[in-house]
Amino acid sequence: MFSKQTVAPEVANPKDWSPTSWKEFPIKQLPTYPDKAELERVYRELKNNPPLITSWEIQALKDKLAEVASGEGFLLQGGDCAESFDGCESPKIVNLLKVLLQMSFILIHEMETPVVRVGRIAGQYAKPRSRDFEMVEGEKIHNYRGDLINSINPTREDRVPDPQRLLTGYNKAALTLNFLRALADEGFADLHHPEYWELDFMRENEYYKEYEEMVNSIQKAVSFMETITPNSFNTAQRVNIYTSHESLNLHYDSAQTRKVPRREGWFNLSAHMVWLGNRTRDLDGAHVEYLRGIRNPVGIKIGPNYDLDHTLKLINRLNPIHEQGKIVLISRFGKDEVEEGLPDLIRHIKHEGMPVVWSCDPMHGNTFATNDDFKTRNFDDIVSEIRKTFAIHRDQGSYLGGVHLELTGDNVTECVGGAKGLHEGELHNNYETYCDPRLNYQQSLEMAFLIAKEWKKSHA
Ligand code: PEP
Ligand code: CO
């Protein structure tokens, strides 16, 4: 079966670890940089740059996630599959923050529980790929691996891993974060008013009446607050938003991994939270080695065909002291496999007494290609995995504490379905993603309503 405790519980800050100890381990999904000297130079520069995030913000997120793990609160994590350097521009950032905030207001209002918002933003620039190379006009070239590594432009030269991109990534992340912080400080006053939300599209949906009631009720709550506490409501409305990315390019993450005064251990100061992808979970691989040494909350993606014993060892390796709020377990089985894969995992994690936040990524197990070769996802399949995941947790007496979504605040046409009934023939209209298909603004809001409905079923 499986072994308990693969690592002694007291090993919270392993002595045999350093931000670069991962270099001694086999690494997947990160190609070798041909220009070693340039990589070294860039690494040193990145290492000396000021941090993007502070350790106390990381600790604050961990404290909130600890509450979510114990059933108090809900994690809403979402954003682009792959951020692009070109996408670092005002409307895209504003729109993503706007949709995440609006979704969170729907969840808070409907579920009466705090919502922790984490963007896939300000660093989500590196992508795992199923193939290392692709053929372009008869030539075998490196696959695109995200702007942090190479260019999407399909030529041999542009696909060579370029160390300079680590610095550009840091700069773009800093610019994004700077703007996010300013917007969050201001509180986005308009967002409290659902009358400014673009909800008309919902009219075409069978649940429109329920949506309308929710919106009216949010409106009433807002006017009530504005009437009784006008000053504090309008001024103290700073909103919290945390950042996250897949910890994939370990040069980028390790250069920004630091010790800070008066706190124990090492912090990845490039994001509040990072996650381990489904393809880089090897126990003796470089990514696990790197992640076992940092104090940030760490997400772990778990997909079909996972090995139970391996997974328990992995969680133990990353959180040997069973720290609350440290691990977010993100299941991404797909609607057809979740009933097969998830229940056993929940039972064993419970049995081991491992404190985790359970989150559901209903995107990555439900991707398919259309006849015209558009990578897409069906809104109904996404909802179906969410429903099944809620039901499984309910049956197991466990708490589904979050969702992990690929979405954008823009009006893209990448996923089919939703209230507007977007169909395959419309995908080409505004298909912008650099990697996987995202929910658009309307589909995201509708998804928030549906998540709240499911959550309420589990808490009836
Ligand atoms: C992702 O989150 O974009 C991703 C690649 O997910 P996974 O590792 O679960 O396939
Ligand atoms: Co993706």
Coordinates of N, CA and C in Angstrom, one line a residue, residues 40-267:
E40 N 24.1 32.7 -16.7 CA 24.7 33.0 -15.4 C 24.7 34.5 -15.1
R41 N 25.0 35.3 -16.1 CA 25.0 36.8 -15.9 C 23.5 37.3 -15.6
V42 N 22.6 36.8 -16.3 CA 21.2 37.2 -16.1 C 20.7 36.7 -14.7
Y43 N 21.1 35.5 -14.3 CA 20.7 35.0 -13.0 C 21.2 35.9 -11.9
R44 N 22.5 36.3 -12.0 CA 23.0 37.2 -11.0 C 22.2 38.5 -10.9
E45 N 21.9 39.1 -12.1 CA 21.2 40.3 -12.1 C 19.8 40.2 -11.5
L46 N 19.1 39.1 -11.9 CA 17.8 38.8 -11.3 C 17.8 38.7 -9.8
K47 N 18.9 38.0 -9.4 CA 19.1 37.7 -7.9 C 19.2 39.0 -7.1
N48 N 19.8 40.1 -7.8 CA 20.0 41.3 -7.1 C 18.9 42.3 -7.2
N49 N 17.9 42.0 -8.0 CA 16.8 42.9 -8.2 C 15.9 42.9 -6.9
P50 N 15.2 44.0 -6.6 CA 14.3 43.9 -5.4 C 13.2 42.9 -5.6
P51 N 12.7 42.4 -4.5 CA 11.6 41.4 -4.6 C 10.3 42.0 -5.1
L52 N 9.5 41.2 -5.7 CA 8.2 41.6 -6.1 C 7.1 41.5 -5.0
I53 N 7.3 40.6 -4.1 CA 6.4 40.3 -3.1 C 7.1 40.3 -1.7
T54 N 6.4 40.4 -0.7 CA 7.0 40.4 0.6 C 6.7 39.1 1.4
S55 N 7.5 38.7 2.3 CA 7.3 37.5 3.1 C 6.0 37.6 3.9
W56 N 5.7 38.8 4.4 CA 4.5 38.9 5.3 C 3.2 38.8 4.4
E57 N 3.3 39.2 3.2 CA 2.1 38.9 2.3 C 1.9 37.4 2.1
I58 N 3.1 36.7 1.9 CA 3.0 35.3 1.7 C 2.4 34.6 2.9
Q59 N 2.9 35.1 4.1 CA 2.4 34.5 5.4 C 0.9 34.8 5.5
A60 N 0.5 36.0 5.1 CA -1.0 36.3 5.2 C -1.8 35.4 4.3
L61 N -1.3 35.1 3.1 CA -2.0 34.2 2.2 C -2.1 32.8 2.9
K62 N -1.0 32.4 3.4 CA -1.0 31.1 4.1 C -2.0 31.0 5.2
D63 N -2.0 32.1 6.0 CA -3.0 32.1 7.1 C -4.4 32.0 6.6
K64 N -4.7 32.7 5.5 CA -6.1 32.6 4.9 C -6.3 31.2 4.4
L65 N -5.4 30.6 3.7 CA -5.6 29.3 3.2 C -5.7 28.3 4.3
A66 N -5.1 28.5 5.4 CA -5.3 27.6 6.6 C -6.8 27.6 7.0
E67 N -7.4 28.8 7.0 CA -8.8 28.9 7.3 C -9.6 28.2 6.3
V68 N -9.3 28.3 5.0 CA -10.0 27.6 3.9 C -9.9 26.1 4.2
A69 N -8.7 25.6 4.5 CA -8.5 24.2 4.7 C -9.4 23.7 5.8
S70 N -9.7 24.6 6.8 CA -10.6 24.1 7.9 C -12.1 24.4 7.6
G71 N -12.4 24.8 6.3 CA -13.8 24.9 6.0 C -14.3 26.4 6.0
E72 N -13.4 27.3 6.4 CA -13.8 28.7 6.5 C -13.3 29.5 5.3
G73 N -14.1 29.7 4.3 CA -13.6 30.5 3.1 C -13.5 29.6 1.9
F74 N -13.2 30.3 0.8 CA -13.2 29.7 -0.5 C -12.1 30.3 -1.3
L75 N -11.3 29.5 -2.1 CA -10.2 30.0 -2.9 C -10.7 30.1 -4.3
L76 N -10.5 31.4 -4.9 CA -10.8 31.6 -6.3 C -9.5 31.9 -7.0
Q77 N -9.0 30.9 -7.7 CA -7.7 31.1 -8.4 C -8.0 31.1 -9.9
G78 N -7.5 32.1 -10.6 CA -7.8 32.1 -12.0 C -7.0 33.2 -12.8
G79 N -7.0 33.0 -14.1 CA -6.3 33.9 -15.0 C -5.9 33.2 -16.3
D80 N -5.0 33.8 -17.0 CA -4.5 33.2 -18.3 C -3.9 31.9 -18.1
C81 N -4.0 31.1 -19.2 CA -3.2 29.8 -19.2 C -1.7 30.3 -19.2
A82 N -1.4 31.1 -20.3 CA -0.1 31.6 -20.4 C -0.2 33.2 -20.5
E83 N 0.4 33.9 -19.6 CA 0.4 35.3 -19.9 C 1.5 35.6 -20.9
S84 N 1.2 36.6 -21.8 CA 2.3 36.9 -22.7 C 2.9 38.3 -22.3
F85 N 4.1 38.5 -22.8 CA 4.7 39.8 -22.5 C 3.9 41.0 -23.1
D86 N 3.4 40.7 -24.3 CA 2.6 41.7 -25.0 C 1.3 42.0 -24.3
G87 N 0.8 41.1 -23.6 CA -0.4 41.2 -22.8 C -0.3 42.1 -21.6
C88 N 0.9 42.5 -21.3 CA 1.1 43.4 -20.1 C 0.7 44.8 -20.5
E89 N -0.6 45.0 -20.5 CA -1.1 46.3 -20.9 C -2.4 46.6 -20.1
S90 N -2.7 47.9 -19.9 CA -3.7 48.3 -19.0 C -5.1 47.6 -19.1
P91 N -5.7 47.5 -20.3 CA -7.1 46.9 -20.3 C -7.1 45.5 -19.9
K92 N -6.1 44.7 -20.3 CA -6.1 43.3 -19.9 C -6.0 43.1 -18.4
I93 N -5.1 43.9 -17.8 CA -4.9 43.8 -16.4 C -6.2 44.2 -15.6
V94 N -6.7 45.4 -16.1 CA -8.0 45.9 -15.5 C -9.1 44.8 -15.6
N95 N -9.2 44.3 -16.8 CA -10.3 43.4 -17.1 C -10.2 42.1 -16.3
L96 N -9.0 41.6 -16.1 CA -8.8 40.4 -15.3 C -9.2 40.7 -13.9
L97 N -8.7 41.8 -13.4 CA -9.0 42.1 -12.0 C -10.5 42.3 -11.8
K98 N -11.1 42.9 -12.7 CA -12.5 43.2 -12.7 C -13.3 41.9 -12.6
V99 N -13.0 41.0 -13.5 CA -13.8 39.7 -13.5 C -13.5 38.9 -12.3
L100 N -12.3 38.9 -11.8 CA -12.0 38.1 -10.6 C -12.8 38.7 -9.4
L101 N -12.8 40.1 -9.3 CA -13.5 40.7 -8.2 C -15.0 40.5 -8.3
Q102 N -15.6 40.6 -9.5 CA -17.0 40.4 -9.7 C -17.4 39.0 -9.3
M103 N -16.6 38.0 -9.8 CA -16.8 36.6 -9.4 C -16.8 36.4 -7.9
S104 N -15.8 37.1 -7.3 CA -15.6 36.9 -5.9 C -16.8 37.5 -5.1
F105 N -17.4 38.6 -5.6 CA -18.5 39.2 -5.0 C -19.7 38.3 -5.0
I106 N -19.9 37.7 -6.2 CA -21.0 36.7 -6.4 C -20.8 35.6 -5.3
L107 N -19.6 35.1 -5.3 CA -19.4 33.9 -4.3 C -19.6 34.3 -2.9
I108 N -19.0 35.5 -2.5 CA -19.1 36.0 -1.1 C -20.6 36.1 -0.8
H109 N -21.3 36.8 -1.7 CA -22.7 37.1 -1.4 C -23.6 35.8 -1.3
E110 N -23.3 34.9 -2.2 CA -24.2 33.7 -2.2 C -23.8 32.7 -1.2
M111 N -22.5 32.6 -0.9 CA -22.0 31.6 0.0 C -21.8 32.1 1.4
E112 N -21.8 33.4 1.6 CA -21.6 34.0 2.9 C -20.3 33.5 3.5
T113 N -19.3 33.4 2.7 CA -18.0 33.0 3.3 C -16.9 33.9 2.6
P114 N -15.8 34.1 3.3 CA -14.7 34.9 2.7 C -14.2 34.2 1.5
V115 N -13.8 35.0 0.5 CA -13.2 34.5 -0.7 C -11.7 35.0 -0.8
V116 N -10.8 34.0 -1.0 CA -9.4 34.4 -1.2 C -9.1 34.4 -2.7
R117 N -8.7 35.6 -3.2 CA -8.5 35.7 -4.7 C -7.1 35.6 -5.0
V118 N -6.8 34.7 -5.9 CA -5.4 34.5 -6.3 C -5.4 34.5 -7.9
G119 N -4.7 35.4 -8.5 CA -4.6 35.5 -9.9 C -3.5 34.6 -10.5
R120 N -3.7 34.0 -11.6 CA -2.7 33.4 -12.4 C -2.1 34.6 -13.2
I121 N -1.3 35.4 -12.5 CA -0.9 36.7 -13.1 C 0.4 37.2 -12.5
A122 N 1.1 38.1 -13.3 CA 2.4 38.7 -12.9 C 3.4 37.6 -12.7
G123 N 3.5 36.7 -13.7 CA 4.6 35.7 -13.6 C 4.2 34.3 -14.3
Q124 N 3.0 34.2 -14.8 CA 2.5 33.0 -15.4 C 3.0 32.9 -16.9
Y125 N 4.3 32.9 -17.0 CA 4.9 33.1 -18.4 C 5.6 31.8 -18.9
A126 N 5.6 30.7 -18.2 CA 6.2 29.5 -18.7 C 5.3 28.3 -18.7
K127 N 5.4 27.5 -19.8 CA 4.4 26.5 -20.0 C 5.0 25.1 -20.2
P128 N 4.4 24.1 -19.6 CA 4.8 22.7 -19.9 C 4.2 22.4 -21.2
R129 N 4.8 21.6 -22.0 CA 4.2 21.2 -23.3 C 4.3 19.7 -23.5
S130 N 3.3 19.1 -24.3 CA 3.4 17.7 -24.4 C 4.5 17.2 -25.4
R131 N 4.9 18.2 -26.3 CA 5.9 17.8 -27.2 C 7.1 18.8 -27.1
D132 N 8.3 18.3 -27.2 CA 9.5 19.3 -27.1 C 9.7 20.0 -28.4
F133 N 9.4 19.4 -29.6 CA 9.6 20.0 -30.9 C 8.4 20.0 -31.7
E134 N 8.4 20.9 -32.7 CA 7.3 20.9 -33.7 C 7.9 21.0 -35.1
M135 N 7.2 20.6 -36.1 CA 7.7 20.7 -37.5 C 7.1 22.0 -38.1
V136 N 7.9 22.9 -38.6 CA 7.4 24.0 -39.3 C 8.0 24.1 -40.6
E137 N 7.2 24.0 -41.7 CA 7.7 24.0 -43.0 C 8.9 23.0 -43.2
G138 N 8.7 21.8 -42.7 CA 9.7 20.8 -42.9 C 10.9 20.9 -41.9
E139 N 10.9 21.9 -41.1 CA 12.0 22.1 -40.2 C 11.6 21.7 -38.7
K140 N 12.5 21.0 -38.0 CA 12.1 20.6 -36.6 C 12.6 21.8 -35.7
I141 N 11.7 22.4 -35.0 CA 12.1 23.5 -34.1 C 11.6 23.3 -32.7
H142 N 12.2 24.0 -31.7 CA 11.7 23.9 -30.3 C 10.2 24.3 -30.3
N143 N 9.4 23.6 -29.5 CA 8.1 24.1 -29.3 C 8.1 25.4 -28.5
Y144 N 7.0 26.2 -28.6 CA 6.9 27.4 -27.7 C 6.7 26.9 -26.3
R145 N 7.4 27.5 -25.3 CA 7.3 27.1 -23.9 C 6.9 28.3 -23.0
G146 N 6.3 29.3 -23.6 CA 6.0 30.5 -22.8 C 7.0 31.6 -23.0
D147 N 6.5 32.9 -22.9 CA 7.4 34.0 -23.2 C 8.6 34.1 -22.3
L148 N 8.6 33.4 -21.1 CA 9.7 33.4 -20.2 C 10.9 32.6 -20.8
I149 N 10.6 31.7 -21.7 CA 11.6 30.8 -22.3 C 12.0 31.1 -23.7
N150 N 11.0 31.2 -24.6 CA 11.2 31.5 -26.0 C 10.1 32.2 -26.6
S151 N 10.2 32.5 -27.9 CA 9.1 33.3 -28.5 C 8.1 32.4 -29.2
I152 N 6.9 32.9 -29.3 CA 5.8 32.2 -30.0 C 6.1 32.1 -31.5
N153 N 6.9 33.1 -32.0 CA 7.2 33.2 -33.4 C 7.9 31.9 -33.9
P154 N 7.3 31.2 -34.9 CA 7.8 29.8 -35.2 C 9.0 29.8 -36.1
T155 N 10.1 30.3 -35.7 CA 11.3 30.2 -36.4 C 12.3 29.5 -35.5
R156 N 13.3 28.9 -36.1 CA 14.3 28.2 -35.4 C 15.0 29.1 -34.3
E157 N 15.4 30.3 -34.8 CA 16.1 31.3 -33.9 C 15.2 31.8 -32.7
D158 N 14.0 32.1 -33.1 CA 13.1 32.6 -32.0 C 12.7 31.6 -31.0
R159 N 12.8 30.4 -31.3 CA 12.5 29.3 -30.4 C 13.6 28.8 -29.5
V160 N 14.8 29.4 -29.7 CA 15.9 29.0 -28.9 C 15.7 29.6 -27.5
P161 N 15.9 28.9 -26.4 CA 15.7 29.5 -25.1 C 16.6 30.6 -24.8
D162 N 16.1 31.8 -24.4 CA 16.9 33.0 -24.3 C 16.9 33.5 -22.9
P163 N 18.0 33.5 -22.3 CA 18.1 34.0 -20.9 C 17.6 35.4 -20.6
Q164 N 17.7 36.3 -21.6 CA 17.2 37.7 -21.5 C 15.7 37.7 -21.1
R165 N 15.0 36.7 -21.5 CA 13.6 36.6 -21.2 C 13.3 36.5 -19.7
L166 N 14.3 36.0 -19.0 CA 14.1 35.9 -17.5 C 13.9 37.3 -17.0
L167 N 14.8 38.2 -17.5 CA 14.7 39.6 -17.0 C 13.5 40.3 -17.5
T168 N 13.2 40.1 -18.8 CA 11.9 40.7 -19.3 C 10.7 40.2 -18.5
G169 N 10.7 38.9 -18.2 CA 9.6 38.4 -17.4 C 9.5 39.1 -16.0
Y170 N 10.7 39.3 -15.4 CA 10.7 40.0 -14.1 C 10.1 41.4 -14.3
N171 N 10.6 42.1 -15.3 CA 10.1 43.5 -15.5 C 8.6 43.5 -15.8
K172 N 8.1 42.6 -16.6 CA 6.7 42.6 -16.9 C 5.9 42.3 -15.7
A173 N 6.4 41.3 -14.9 CA 5.7 40.9 -13.7 C 5.6 42.2 -12.7
A174 N 6.7 42.9 -12.7 CA 6.8 44.1 -11.8 C 5.8 45.1 -12.2
L175 N 5.7 45.4 -13.5 CA 4.8 46.4 -14.1 C 3.4 46.0 -13.8
T176 N 3.1 44.7 -14.0 CA 1.7 44.2 -13.8 C 1.3 44.3 -12.3
L177 N 2.2 43.9 -11.5 CA 2.0 44.0 -10.1 C 1.8 45.4 -9.6
N178 N 2.6 46.3 -10.1 CA 2.5 47.7 -9.7 C 1.1 48.2 -10.0
F179 N 0.6 47.9 -11.1 CA -0.7 48.4 -11.5 C -1.8 47.7 -10.7
L180 N -1.6 46.4 -10.6 CA -2.6 45.7 -9.8 C -2.7 46.2 -8.4
R181 N -1.6 46.5 -7.8 CA -1.6 47.1 -6.4 C -2.3 48.4 -6.4
A182 N -2.0 49.2 -7.4 CA -2.7 50.6 -7.4 C -4.2 50.4 -7.5
L183 N -4.6 49.5 -8.4 CA -6.0 49.3 -8.6 C -6.7 48.8 -7.4
A184 N -6.0 47.8 -6.7 CA -6.6 47.2 -5.6 C -6.7 48.2 -4.4
D185 N -5.7 49.1 -4.3 CA -5.7 50.1 -3.3 C -6.9 51.0 -3.4
E186 N -7.2 51.4 -4.6 CA -8.3 52.3 -4.9 C -9.7 51.6 -4.7
G187 N -9.6 50.3 -4.7 CA -10.8 49.5 -4.3 C -11.8 49.3 -5.4
F188 N -11.6 49.9 -6.6 CA -12.4 49.6 -7.7 C -13.9 49.9 -7.4
A189 N -14.2 51.1 -6.9 CA -15.4 51.4 -6.3 C -16.6 51.0 -7.1
D190 N -16.6 51.1 -8.4 CA -17.7 50.8 -9.3 C -18.1 49.3 -9.2
L191 N -17.1 48.5 -8.8 CA -17.4 47.1 -8.9 C -18.4 46.6 -7.8
H192 N -18.5 47.4 -6.8 CA -19.5 47.0 -5.8 C -20.9 47.2 -6.3
H193 N -21.0 47.8 -7.5 CA -22.4 48.1 -8.0 C -22.7 47.2 -9.1
P194 N -23.5 46.2 -8.9 CA -23.8 45.2 -10.0 C -24.6 45.9 -11.1
E195 N -25.1 47.1 -10.9 CA -25.8 47.7 -12.0 C -24.8 48.1 -13.1
Y196 N -23.5 48.2 -12.8 CA -22.5 48.5 -13.8 C -22.0 47.2 -14.5
W197 N -22.4 46.1 -13.9 CA -21.9 44.8 -14.5 C -22.6 44.6 -15.8
E198 N -21.9 43.9 -16.7 CA -22.6 43.6 -18.0 C -23.3 42.2 -17.9
L199 N -24.5 42.2 -17.4 CA -25.1 40.9 -17.1 C -26.3 40.6 -18.1
D200 N -26.5 41.5 -19.0 CA -27.6 41.3 -19.9 C -27.7 39.9 -20.6
F201 N -26.4 39.5 -20.9 CA -26.4 38.2 -21.7 C -27.0 37.0 -20.9
M202 N -27.1 37.2 -19.6 CA -27.7 36.1 -18.8 C -29.2 35.9 -19.1
R203 N -29.8 36.9 -19.7 CA -31.2 36.8 -20.0 C -31.5 35.6 -20.8
E204 N -30.5 35.1 -21.6 CA -30.8 34.0 -22.4 C -30.6 32.7 -21.7
N205 N -30.4 32.8 -20.4 CA -30.1 31.6 -19.6 C -31.3 31.1 -18.8
E206 N -31.4 29.8 -18.7 CA -32.5 29.2 -17.9 C -32.6 29.7 -16.4
Y207 N -31.4 30.1 -15.9 CA -31.4 30.5 -14.5 C -31.5 32.0 -14.4
Y208 N -32.0 32.7 -15.4 CA -32.0 34.2 -15.4 C -32.6 34.8 -14.1
K209 N -33.8 34.2 -13.8 CA -34.6 34.7 -12.6 C -33.7 34.7 -11.4
E210 N -33.0 33.5 -11.2 CA -32.2 33.4 -10.0 C -31.0 34.4 -10.0
Y211 N -30.5 34.6 -11.2 CA -29.4 35.6 -11.3 C -29.9 37.0 -10.9
E212 N -31.0 37.3 -11.5 CA -31.6 38.6 -11.2 C -31.8 38.9 -9.7
E213 N -32.3 37.8 -9.1 CA -32.6 37.9 -7.6 C -31.3 38.2 -6.9
M214 N -30.2 37.4 -7.3 CA -28.9 37.6 -6.7 C -28.4 39.0 -6.8
V215 N -28.5 39.5 -8.1 CA -28.0 40.8 -8.4 C -28.8 41.9 -7.5
N216 N -30.1 41.8 -7.5 CA -30.9 42.7 -6.7 C -30.5 42.7 -5.3
S217 N -30.2 41.5 -4.8 CA -29.9 41.4 -3.4 C -28.5 42.0 -3.1
I218 N -27.6 41.8 -4.0 CA -26.2 42.4 -3.8 C -26.4 43.9 -3.8
Q219 N -27.2 44.4 -4.8 CA -27.4 45.8 -4.9 C -28.0 46.4 -3.5
K220 N -28.9 45.7 -3.0 CA -29.5 46.1 -1.7 C -28.5 46.2 -0.6
A221 N -27.7 45.1 -0.6 CA -26.7 45.0 0.5 C -25.7 46.2 0.4
V222 N -25.3 46.5 -0.9 CA -24.4 47.6 -1.1 C -25.0 49.0 -0.7
S223 N -26.2 49.2 -1.1 CA -26.8 50.5 -0.7 C -27.0 50.6 0.8
F224 N -27.3 49.5 1.4 CA -27.4 49.5 2.9 C -26.1 49.9 3.5
M225 N -25.0 49.3 3.1 CA -23.7 49.6 3.6 C -23.3 51.0 3.4
E226 N -23.6 51.5 2.2 CA -23.3 52.9 1.8 C -24.1 53.9 2.7
T227 N -25.3 53.5 3.0 CA -26.1 54.4 3.8 C -25.7 54.4 5.3
I228 N -25.4 53.2 5.8 CA -25.0 53.3 7.3 C -23.6 53.6 7.5
T229 N -22.7 53.3 6.6 CA -21.3 53.7 6.9 C -20.7 54.3 5.6
P230 N -21.2 55.4 5.2 CA -20.7 56.0 3.9 C -19.2 56.1 3.8
N231 N -18.6 56.7 4.9 CA -17.2 57.0 4.7 C -16.3 55.7 4.7
S232 N -16.6 54.9 5.7 CA -15.7 53.7 5.8 C -16.0 52.8 4.6
F233 N -17.2 52.7 4.1 CA -17.5 51.9 2.9 C -16.8 52.3 1.7
N234 N -16.8 53.7 1.5 CA -16.2 54.2 0.3 C -14.7 54.3 0.3
T235 N -14.1 54.5 1.5 CA -12.7 54.7 1.6 C -11.9 53.4 1.9
A236 N -12.4 52.6 2.9 CA -11.7 51.5 3.3 C -12.0 50.2 2.4
Q237 N -12.0 50.4 1.2 CA -12.5 49.3 0.4 C -11.3 48.6 -0.4
R238 N -10.1 48.7 0.1 CA -9.0 48.1 -0.5 C -9.3 46.6 -0.7
V239 N -9.0 46.1 -1.9 CA -9.3 44.7 -2.1 C -8.0 43.9 -2.2
N240 N -8.1 42.7 -1.7 CA -6.9 41.8 -1.7 C -6.8 40.9 -2.9
I241 N -5.7 40.9 -3.6 CA -5.5 40.0 -4.7 C -4.1 39.4 -4.6
Y242 N -4.0 38.2 -4.6 CA -2.6 37.6 -4.6 C -2.2 37.1 -5.9
T243 N -0.9 36.8 -6.1 CA -0.4 36.4 -7.4 C 0.1 34.9 -7.4
S244 N 0.1 34.2 -8.5 CA 0.6 32.9 -8.5 C 1.0 32.5 -10.0
H245 N 1.9 31.6 -10.0 CA 2.3 31.0 -11.3 C 2.8 29.6 -11.1
E246 N 2.9 28.8 -12.2 CA 3.4 27.5 -12.2 C 4.9 27.6 -12.0
S247 N 5.5 26.9 -11.0 CA 6.9 27.0 -10.7 C 7.5 26.0 -11.7
L248 N 7.9 26.6 -12.9 CA 8.3 25.7 -14.0 C 9.8 26.1 -14.4
N249 N 10.0 27.4 -14.6 CA 11.3 27.8 -14.9 C 12.1 28.1 -13.6
L250 N 12.8 27.1 -13.2 CA 13.4 27.2 -11.9 C 14.6 28.2 -11.8
H251 N 15.1 28.6 -13.0 CA 16.1 29.7 -12.9 C 15.4 31.0 -12.5
Y252 N 14.2 31.2 -13.0 CA 13.4 32.4 -12.6 C 13.1 32.4 -11.1
D253 N 12.5 31.3 -10.7 CA 12.0 31.2 -9.3 C 13.2 31.2 -8.3
S254 N 14.3 30.4 -8.6 CA 15.3 30.3 -7.6 C 16.1 31.6 -7.5
A255 N 16.2 32.4 -8.6 CA 16.9 33.7 -8.4 C 16.2 34.6 -7.5
Q256 N 14.9 34.4 -7.4 CA 14.1 35.3 -6.5 C 13.7 34.7 -5.2
T257 N 14.5 33.6 -4.8 CA 14.2 32.9 -3.6 C 15.2 33.4 -2.5
R258 N 14.7 34.0 -1.5 CA 15.5 34.8 -0.6 C 15.2 34.4 0.9
K259 N 16.2 34.7 1.7 CA 15.9 34.8 3.2 C 15.5 36.2 3.5
V260 N 14.7 36.4 4.5 CA 14.3 37.7 4.9 C 14.6 37.9 6.4
P261 N 14.9 39.1 6.9 CA 15.2 39.3 8.3 C 14.0 38.9 9.2
R262 N 14.4 38.3 10.3 CA 13.4 37.9 11.3 C 12.4 36.9 10.9
R263 N 12.6 36.2 9.8 CA 11.7 35.1 9.5 C 12.6 33.9 9.1
E264 N 12.1 32.7 9.5 CA 12.9 31.5 9.2 C 12.6 31.1 7.8
G265 N 13.6 30.5 7.2 CA 13.4 29.8 6.0 C 13.5 30.7 4.7
W266 N 13.2 30.1 3.6 CA 13.4 30.8 2.3 C 12.0 31.1 1.7
F267 N 11.9 32.2 1.0 CA 10.7 32.6 0.4 C 10.9 32.8 -1.1

